[in-house]
Tab-separated table of C-alpha atoms and ligand atoms in Angstrom:
chain	number	residue	atom	x	y	z
A	530	MET	CA	-6.764	-22.796	29.118
A	531	LYS	CA	-9.176	-20.146	30.304
A	532	THR	CA	-12.875	-20.775	30.400
A	533	ARG	CA	-14.669	-18.526	27.997
A	534	GLU	CA	-18.388	-18.643	27.526
A	535	GLN	CA	-18.914	-16.137	24.744
A	536	ILE	CA	-15.962	-16.458	22.396
A	537	THR	CA	-13.398	-18.939	21.108
A	538	VAL	CA	-9.714	-17.964	21.036
A	539	ASN	CA	-7.056	-19.758	19.000
A	540	ARG	CA	-3.458	-18.590	19.007
A	541	VAL	CA	-1.839	-18.100	15.613
A	542	ALA	CA	1.827	-17.764	16.667
A	543	GLY	CA	4.096	-18.152	19.668
A	544	ALA	CA	4.802	-14.512	20.465
A	545	LEU	CA	1.413	-12.922	19.899
A	546	GLY	CA	-1.831	-13.094	17.968
A	547	ALA	CA	-5.062	-15.050	18.275
A	548	GLU	CA	-8.094	-15.601	16.095
A	549	VAL	CA	-11.374	-15.034	17.870
A	550	GLY	CA	-14.519	-16.861	16.828
A	551	GLY	CA	-18.110	-17.079	17.910
A	552	VAL	CA	-18.772	-13.347	17.832
A	553	ASP	CA	-20.622	-10.831	15.745
A	554	LEU	CA	-18.825	-7.537	16.353
A	555	ALA	CA	-21.955	-5.630	15.393
A	556	GLU	CA	-23.871	-7.135	18.308
A	557	LEU	CA	-21.595	-7.850	21.234
A	558	SER	CA	-22.988	-8.489	24.679
A	559	ASP	CA	-21.257	-6.834	27.629
A	560	ALA	CA	-19.976	-10.270	28.673
A	561	ALA	CA	-18.470	-10.840	25.230
A	562	VAL	CA	-16.813	-7.398	25.318
A	563	GLU	CA	-15.145	-8.349	28.605
A	564	GLU	CA	-13.892	-11.617	27.115
A	565	VAL	CA	-12.574	-9.810	24.038
A	566	ARG	CA	-10.828	-7.301	26.315
A	567	ALA	CA	-9.185	-10.102	28.317
A	568	ALA	CA	-8.062	-11.897	25.143
A	569	PHE	CA	-6.744	-8.598	23.750
A	570	LEU	CA	-4.567	-8.022	26.815
A	571	GLU	CA	-3.300	-11.585	26.712
A	572	HIS	CA	-2.656	-11.990	22.972
A	573	GLN	CA	-1.842	-8.367	21.968
A	574	VAL	CA	-3.507	-8.650	18.554
A	575	LEU	CA	-6.848	-10.304	17.802
A	576	PHE	CA	-8.260	-11.347	14.445
A	577	PHE	CA	-11.924	-11.740	13.549
A	578	ARG	CA	-13.253	-13.210	10.298
A	579	GLU	CA	-16.434	-12.610	8.360
A	580	GLN	CA	-17.510	-9.430	10.066
A	581	ASN	CA	-19.307	-7.230	7.615
A	582	LEU	CA	-19.397	-4.039	9.584
A	583	THR	CA	-20.648	-0.697	8.340
A	584	ARG	CA	-18.595	2.385	9.171
A	585	ASP	CA	-20.988	3.197	12.000
A	586	GLN	CA	-20.712	-0.354	13.360
A	587	HIS	CA	-16.918	-0.191	13.117
A	588	LYS	CA	-16.941	2.986	15.204
A	589	ALA	CA	-19.491	1.567	17.634
A	590	PHE	CA	-17.328	-1.527	18.185
A	591	GLY	CA	-14.333	0.709	18.912
A	592	ARG	CA	-16.360	2.782	21.371
A	593	ARG	CA	-17.001	-0.319	23.481
A	594	PHE	CA	-13.314	-0.011	24.454
A	595	GLY	CA	-12.906	3.754	24.797
A	596	LYS	CA	-13.111	7.108	23.058
A	597	LEU	CA	-12.137	7.190	19.409
A	598	HIS	CA	-8.994	9.002	18.345
A	599	ILE	CA	-9.066	11.610	15.577
A	600	HIS	CA	-5.795	11.648	13.661
A	601	PRO	CA	-4.266	15.134	13.406
A	602	PHE	CA	-3.546	14.862	9.654
A	603	GLU	CA	-5.506	11.999	8.175
A	604	GLN	CA	-9.234	12.557	8.123
A	605	GLN	CA	-10.238	11.489	4.632
A	606	LEU	CA	-13.870	10.920	5.622
A	607	LYS	CA	-14.300	14.120	7.626
A	608	HIS	CA	-16.908	15.472	5.214
A	609	GLU	CA	-18.861	12.242	5.321
A	610	GLY	CA	-19.259	12.394	9.082
A	611	HIS	CA	-16.422	9.986	9.910
A	612	PRO	CA	-13.359	12.021	10.972
A	613	GLU	CA	-12.364	9.066	13.198
A	614	ILE	CA	-11.830	6.702	10.250
A	615	ILE	CA	-8.543	6.497	8.344
A	616	VAL	CA	-8.745	4.952	4.883
A	617	PHE	CA	-5.959	2.797	3.427
A	618	LYS	CA	-6.785	2.309	-0.223
A	619	SER	CA	-4.345	1.210	-2.882
A	620	ASP	CA	-4.389	-0.120	-6.425
A	621	GLU	CA	-2.397	0.162	-9.651
A	622	HIS	CA	-2.855	3.946	-9.649
A	623	LYS	CA	-1.725	4.254	-6.036
A	624	PRO	CA	0.587	1.323	-5.314
A	625	PHE	CA	1.175	1.717	-1.588
A	626	VAL	CA	1.037	-0.115	1.726
A	627	ALA	CA	2.318	0.976	5.151
A	628	GLY	CA	5.421	-1.180	4.727
A	629	VAL	CA	7.541	0.121	7.603
A	630	TRP	CA	7.510	-1.231	11.161
A	631	HIS	CA	5.735	1.231	13.430
A	632	THR	CA	3.371	1.818	16.289
A	633	ASP	CA	0.504	4.140	15.415
A	634	ALA	CA	0.990	7.869	16.036
A	635	THR	CA	3.742	7.702	18.673
A	636	PHE	CA	4.648	11.286	17.702
A	637	LEU	CA	1.736	12.259	19.955
A	638	ALA	CA	2.107	12.588	23.725
A	639	ASP	CA	-0.914	10.291	24.174
A	640	PRO	CA	-0.994	7.960	21.189
A	641	PRO	CA	-4.014	5.688	20.743
A	642	ILE	CA	-3.790	2.571	22.888
A	643	SER	CA	-5.450	0.336	20.343
A	644	SER	CA	-6.245	0.314	16.641
A	645	ILE	CA	-8.995	-1.611	14.875
A	646	LEU	CA	-8.559	-2.249	11.161
A	647	ARG	CA	-11.241	-3.783	8.970
A	648	CYS	CA	-10.836	-5.074	5.454
A	649	ILE	CA	-13.286	-4.089	2.740
A	650	VAL	CA	-11.299	-5.265	-0.303
A	651	ALA	CA	-8.412	-7.738	-0.025
A	652	PRO	CA	-5.902	-8.644	-2.721
A	653	GLU	CA	-6.231	-12.173	-4.052
A	654	PHE	CA	-2.774	-12.748	-2.571
A	655	GLY	CA	-0.222	-10.633	-0.726
A	656	GLY	CA	-0.673	-7.378	1.176
A	657	ASP	CA	-0.699	-9.216	4.514
A	658	THR	CA	-0.049	-7.335	7.734
A	659	MET	CA	2.547	-8.420	10.288
A	660	TRP	CA	2.633	-7.627	14.000
A	661	ALA	CA	5.525	-7.968	16.412
A	662	SER	CA	5.383	-8.335	20.176
A	663	MET	CA	7.466	-5.717	21.947
A	664	TYR	CA	7.174	-7.790	25.146
A	665	ALA	CA	8.971	-10.602	23.329
A	666	ALA	CA	11.527	-8.196	21.822
A	667	TYR	CA	12.272	-6.768	25.274
A	668	ASP	CA	12.392	-10.156	26.985
A	669	ALA	CA	14.944	-11.416	24.434
A	670	LEU	CA	17.479	-8.709	25.338
A	671	SER	CA	20.243	-9.446	27.827
A	672	ASP	CA	19.903	-8.225	31.417
A	673	ARG	CA	22.707	-5.744	30.740
A	674	MET	CA	20.962	-4.252	27.719
A	675	GLN	CA	17.615	-4.151	29.554
A	676	ARG	CA	19.288	-2.250	32.382
A	677	MET	CA	20.978	0.181	30.025
A	678	LEU	CA	17.679	0.960	28.283
A	679	SER	CA	15.663	1.193	31.486
A	680	ASP	CA	15.880	4.943	32.055
A	681	LEU	CA	16.353	6.171	28.482
A	682	VAL	CA	13.850	8.473	26.808
A	683	ALA	CA	13.375	8.743	23.035
A	684	ILE	CA	12.086	11.499	20.785
A	685	HIS	CA	9.312	10.484	18.389
A	686	ASP	CA	8.351	12.814	15.554
A	687	THR	CA	6.648	13.068	12.187
A	688	GLY	CA	9.806	13.937	10.264
A	689	ARG	CA	10.559	10.589	8.651
A	690	ALA	CA	6.985	9.454	8.118
A	691	PHE	CA	5.430	12.631	6.803
A	692	GLY	CA	8.472	14.355	5.335
A	693	VAL	CA	8.086	17.604	7.227
A	694	ALA	CA	11.297	17.534	9.214
A	695	ALA	CA	11.932	21.215	8.664
A	696	TYR	CA	8.950	22.412	10.667
A	697	ARG	CA	8.814	22.835	14.376
A	698	LYS	CA	5.526	22.446	16.197
A	699	GLU	CA	4.973	26.132	16.808
A	700	ASP	CA	6.490	27.039	13.465
A	701	ILE	CA	4.962	27.745	10.093
A	702	SER	CA	2.640	25.206	8.563
A	703	GLY	CA	4.019	22.930	5.896
A	704	GLU	CA	2.345	21.811	2.710
A	705	ASN	CA	-1.189	20.537	3.223
A	706	GLY	CA	-1.104	22.067	6.653
A	707	LEU	CA	1.342	19.441	7.917
A	708	ARG	CA	3.770	20.444	10.570
A	709	MET	CA	6.342	18.726	12.689
A	710	VAL	CA	4.860	17.174	15.806
A	711	SER	CA	6.957	15.415	18.399
A	712	ALA	CA	6.700	13.701	21.768
A	713	GLU	CA	8.970	11.977	24.263
A	714	HIS	CA	8.413	8.416	25.439
A	715	PRO	CA	10.435	5.976	27.555
A	716	VAL	CA	12.454	3.479	25.492
A	717	VAL	CA	11.064	0.714	27.691
A	718	ARG	CA	7.435	1.106	28.566
A	719	THR	CA	5.537	-0.677	31.308
A	720	HIS	CA	2.087	-1.655	30.112
A	721	PRO	CA	-0.407	0.006	32.463
A	722	GLU	CA	-2.813	-2.939	32.437
A	723	THR	CA	-0.585	-6.018	32.287
A	724	GLY	CA	2.448	-4.608	34.133
A	725	ARG	CA	4.744	-6.185	31.523
A	726	LYS	CA	7.700	-4.325	30.022
A	727	ALA	CA	7.807	-3.614	26.300
A	728	LEU	CA	10.339	-2.061	23.961
A	729	TYR	CA	8.875	1.226	22.743
A	730	VAL	CA	10.909	2.615	19.829
A	731	ASN	CA	9.891	2.313	16.189
A	732	PHE	CA	11.598	3.017	12.883
A	733	HIS	CA	8.833	5.213	11.475
A	734	PHE	CA	8.640	7.771	14.263
A	735	THR	CA	11.539	7.423	16.732
A	736	SER	CA	14.224	9.902	15.686
A	737	SER	CA	16.724	9.926	18.556
A	738	ILE	CA	17.486	9.048	22.142
A	739	LYS	CA	17.630	11.975	24.496
A	740	GLY	CA	20.969	12.901	26.030
A	741	MET	CA	23.096	10.821	23.651
A	742	HIS	CA	25.445	11.992	20.930
A	743	ALA	CA	23.840	11.659	17.507
A	744	ASP	CA	26.054	8.752	16.461
A	745	GLU	CA	25.488	6.876	19.749
A	746	SER	CA	21.742	7.344	19.430
A	747	ALA	CA	21.739	6.259	15.771
A	748	ALA	CA	23.784	3.126	16.517
A	749	LEU	CA	21.599	2.058	19.432
A	750	LEU	CA	18.370	2.698	17.543
A	751	GLN	CA	19.672	0.835	14.507
A	752	PHE	CA	20.405	-2.175	16.714
A	753	LEU	CA	16.949	-2.037	18.326
A	754	PHE	CA	15.119	-1.585	15.006
A	755	ARG	CA	16.899	-4.639	13.594
A	756	HIS	CA	16.384	-6.644	16.765
A	757	LEU	CA	12.626	-6.090	16.900
A	758	GLN	CA	12.156	-7.302	13.310
A	759	SER	CA	12.989	-10.898	14.190
A	760	PRO	CA	10.340	-13.339	12.923
A	761	ASP	CA	10.531	-14.920	16.397
A	762	PHE	CA	8.528	-11.980	17.777
A	763	SER	CA	5.959	-11.773	14.992
A	764	CYS	CA	2.742	-13.063	13.505
A	765	ARG	CA	1.213	-12.517	10.088
A	766	PHE	CA	-2.386	-12.136	8.982
A	767	ARG	CA	-3.851	-12.727	5.564
A	768	TRP	CA	-6.714	-10.363	4.874
A	769	ARG	CA	-10.057	-11.294	3.424
A	770	ALA	CA	-12.996	-8.969	2.900
A	771	GLY	CA	-14.771	-8.816	6.272
A	772	SER	CA	-11.646	-9.517	8.356
A	773	VAL	CA	-10.964	-7.304	11.370
A	774	ALA	CA	-7.742	-6.932	13.387
A	775	MET	CA	-7.583	-5.236	16.761
A	776	TRP	CA	-4.205	-4.611	18.370
A	777	ASP	CA	-2.581	-3.104	21.413
A	778	ASN	CA	-0.302	-0.202	20.492
A	779	ARG	CA	1.323	-0.269	23.933
A	780	CYS	CA	3.130	-3.538	23.309
A	781	THR	CA	3.155	-4.212	19.547
A	782	GLN	CA	4.377	-2.867	16.236
A	783	HIS	CA	3.066	-3.663	12.777
A	784	ARG	CA	3.749	-3.249	9.083
A	785	ALA	CA	2.131	-4.312	5.848
A	786	VAL	CA	3.873	-6.543	3.336
A	787	GLY	CA	4.455	-4.753	0.027
A	788	ASP	CA	4.399	-7.816	-2.218
A	789	ASN	CA	1.382	-7.049	-4.417
A	790	LEU	CA	1.098	-3.286	-4.443
A	791	THR	CA	-0.975	-2.895	-7.589
A	792	ALA	CA	-3.816	-5.181	-6.494
A	793	PRO	CA	-6.894	-3.370	-5.169
A	794	ARG	CA	-6.732	-3.267	-1.354
A	795	HIS	CA	-9.009	-1.252	0.918
A	796	LEU	CA	-8.870	-1.162	4.696
A	797	GLU	CA	-10.275	1.308	7.211
A	798	ARG	CA	-9.076	1.984	10.742
A	799	VAL	CA	-10.324	3.493	13.940
A	800	ALA	CA	-8.122	3.960	16.998
A	801	ILE	CA	-8.894	4.151	20.697
A	802	LEU	CA	-7.627	6.643	23.233
A	803	ALA	CA	-6.554	5.884	26.776
A	804	ASP	CA	-9.265	6.901	29.226
A	805	THR	CA	-7.501	9.639	31.106
B	1144	FE2	FE1	-0.276	1.561	11.453
């Protein structure tokens, strides 16, 4: 048990996740920011309740941890002065949640290291979000499998998620200006701050493993995608208006649960870039 003076931290599951109390994210002291940062590195995803942040306060909280990322395609609030905020809004007219396991924007060479999602409207039930620890998923593999994966590199692209597989990066623009974007990342990633190894492939964006035949790559990825979905590696969060989740994209994946798609649900996200 670590001594913390500013915040309380209570774990919510065995693999990852902790609820943080005793803080107002709109007015964090430098000491509290350091404690939140330490808890974030330890627990991989943090949850905060009853934070009624404005959009500016949401962005200001994110900026305590680094520069904010601007998504290449999704900037719904660009004309309102918030290009950094992505809106996830669904209801009976737009029944949708991000219901596929993924890590945010891994089709970029430098994806955001952290994402911070706040809830403005929550369904009465359902629409939870789940996170999975890619440390735990990696640790559960056999030594042999860990060794085999250790020097593999995977291709991540926007083809499956955004449906623009036909376009190459330097090629013509697709509908709505979308185009194929891709990046390469190691299949096993060493976290730069904790030094721990994490599995780093995800169903939404990882399309193949470099240097393998297509059927070998597909079989290995299918195994890994199934492996990382084990409930043993996961935690689950029930949203309420005012809830905030902050997670580490370097060692986790997440997905929403599509069990009440027609209920009004409104969340907004900012993401943080590595300071390079
Ligand atoms: Fe996401």
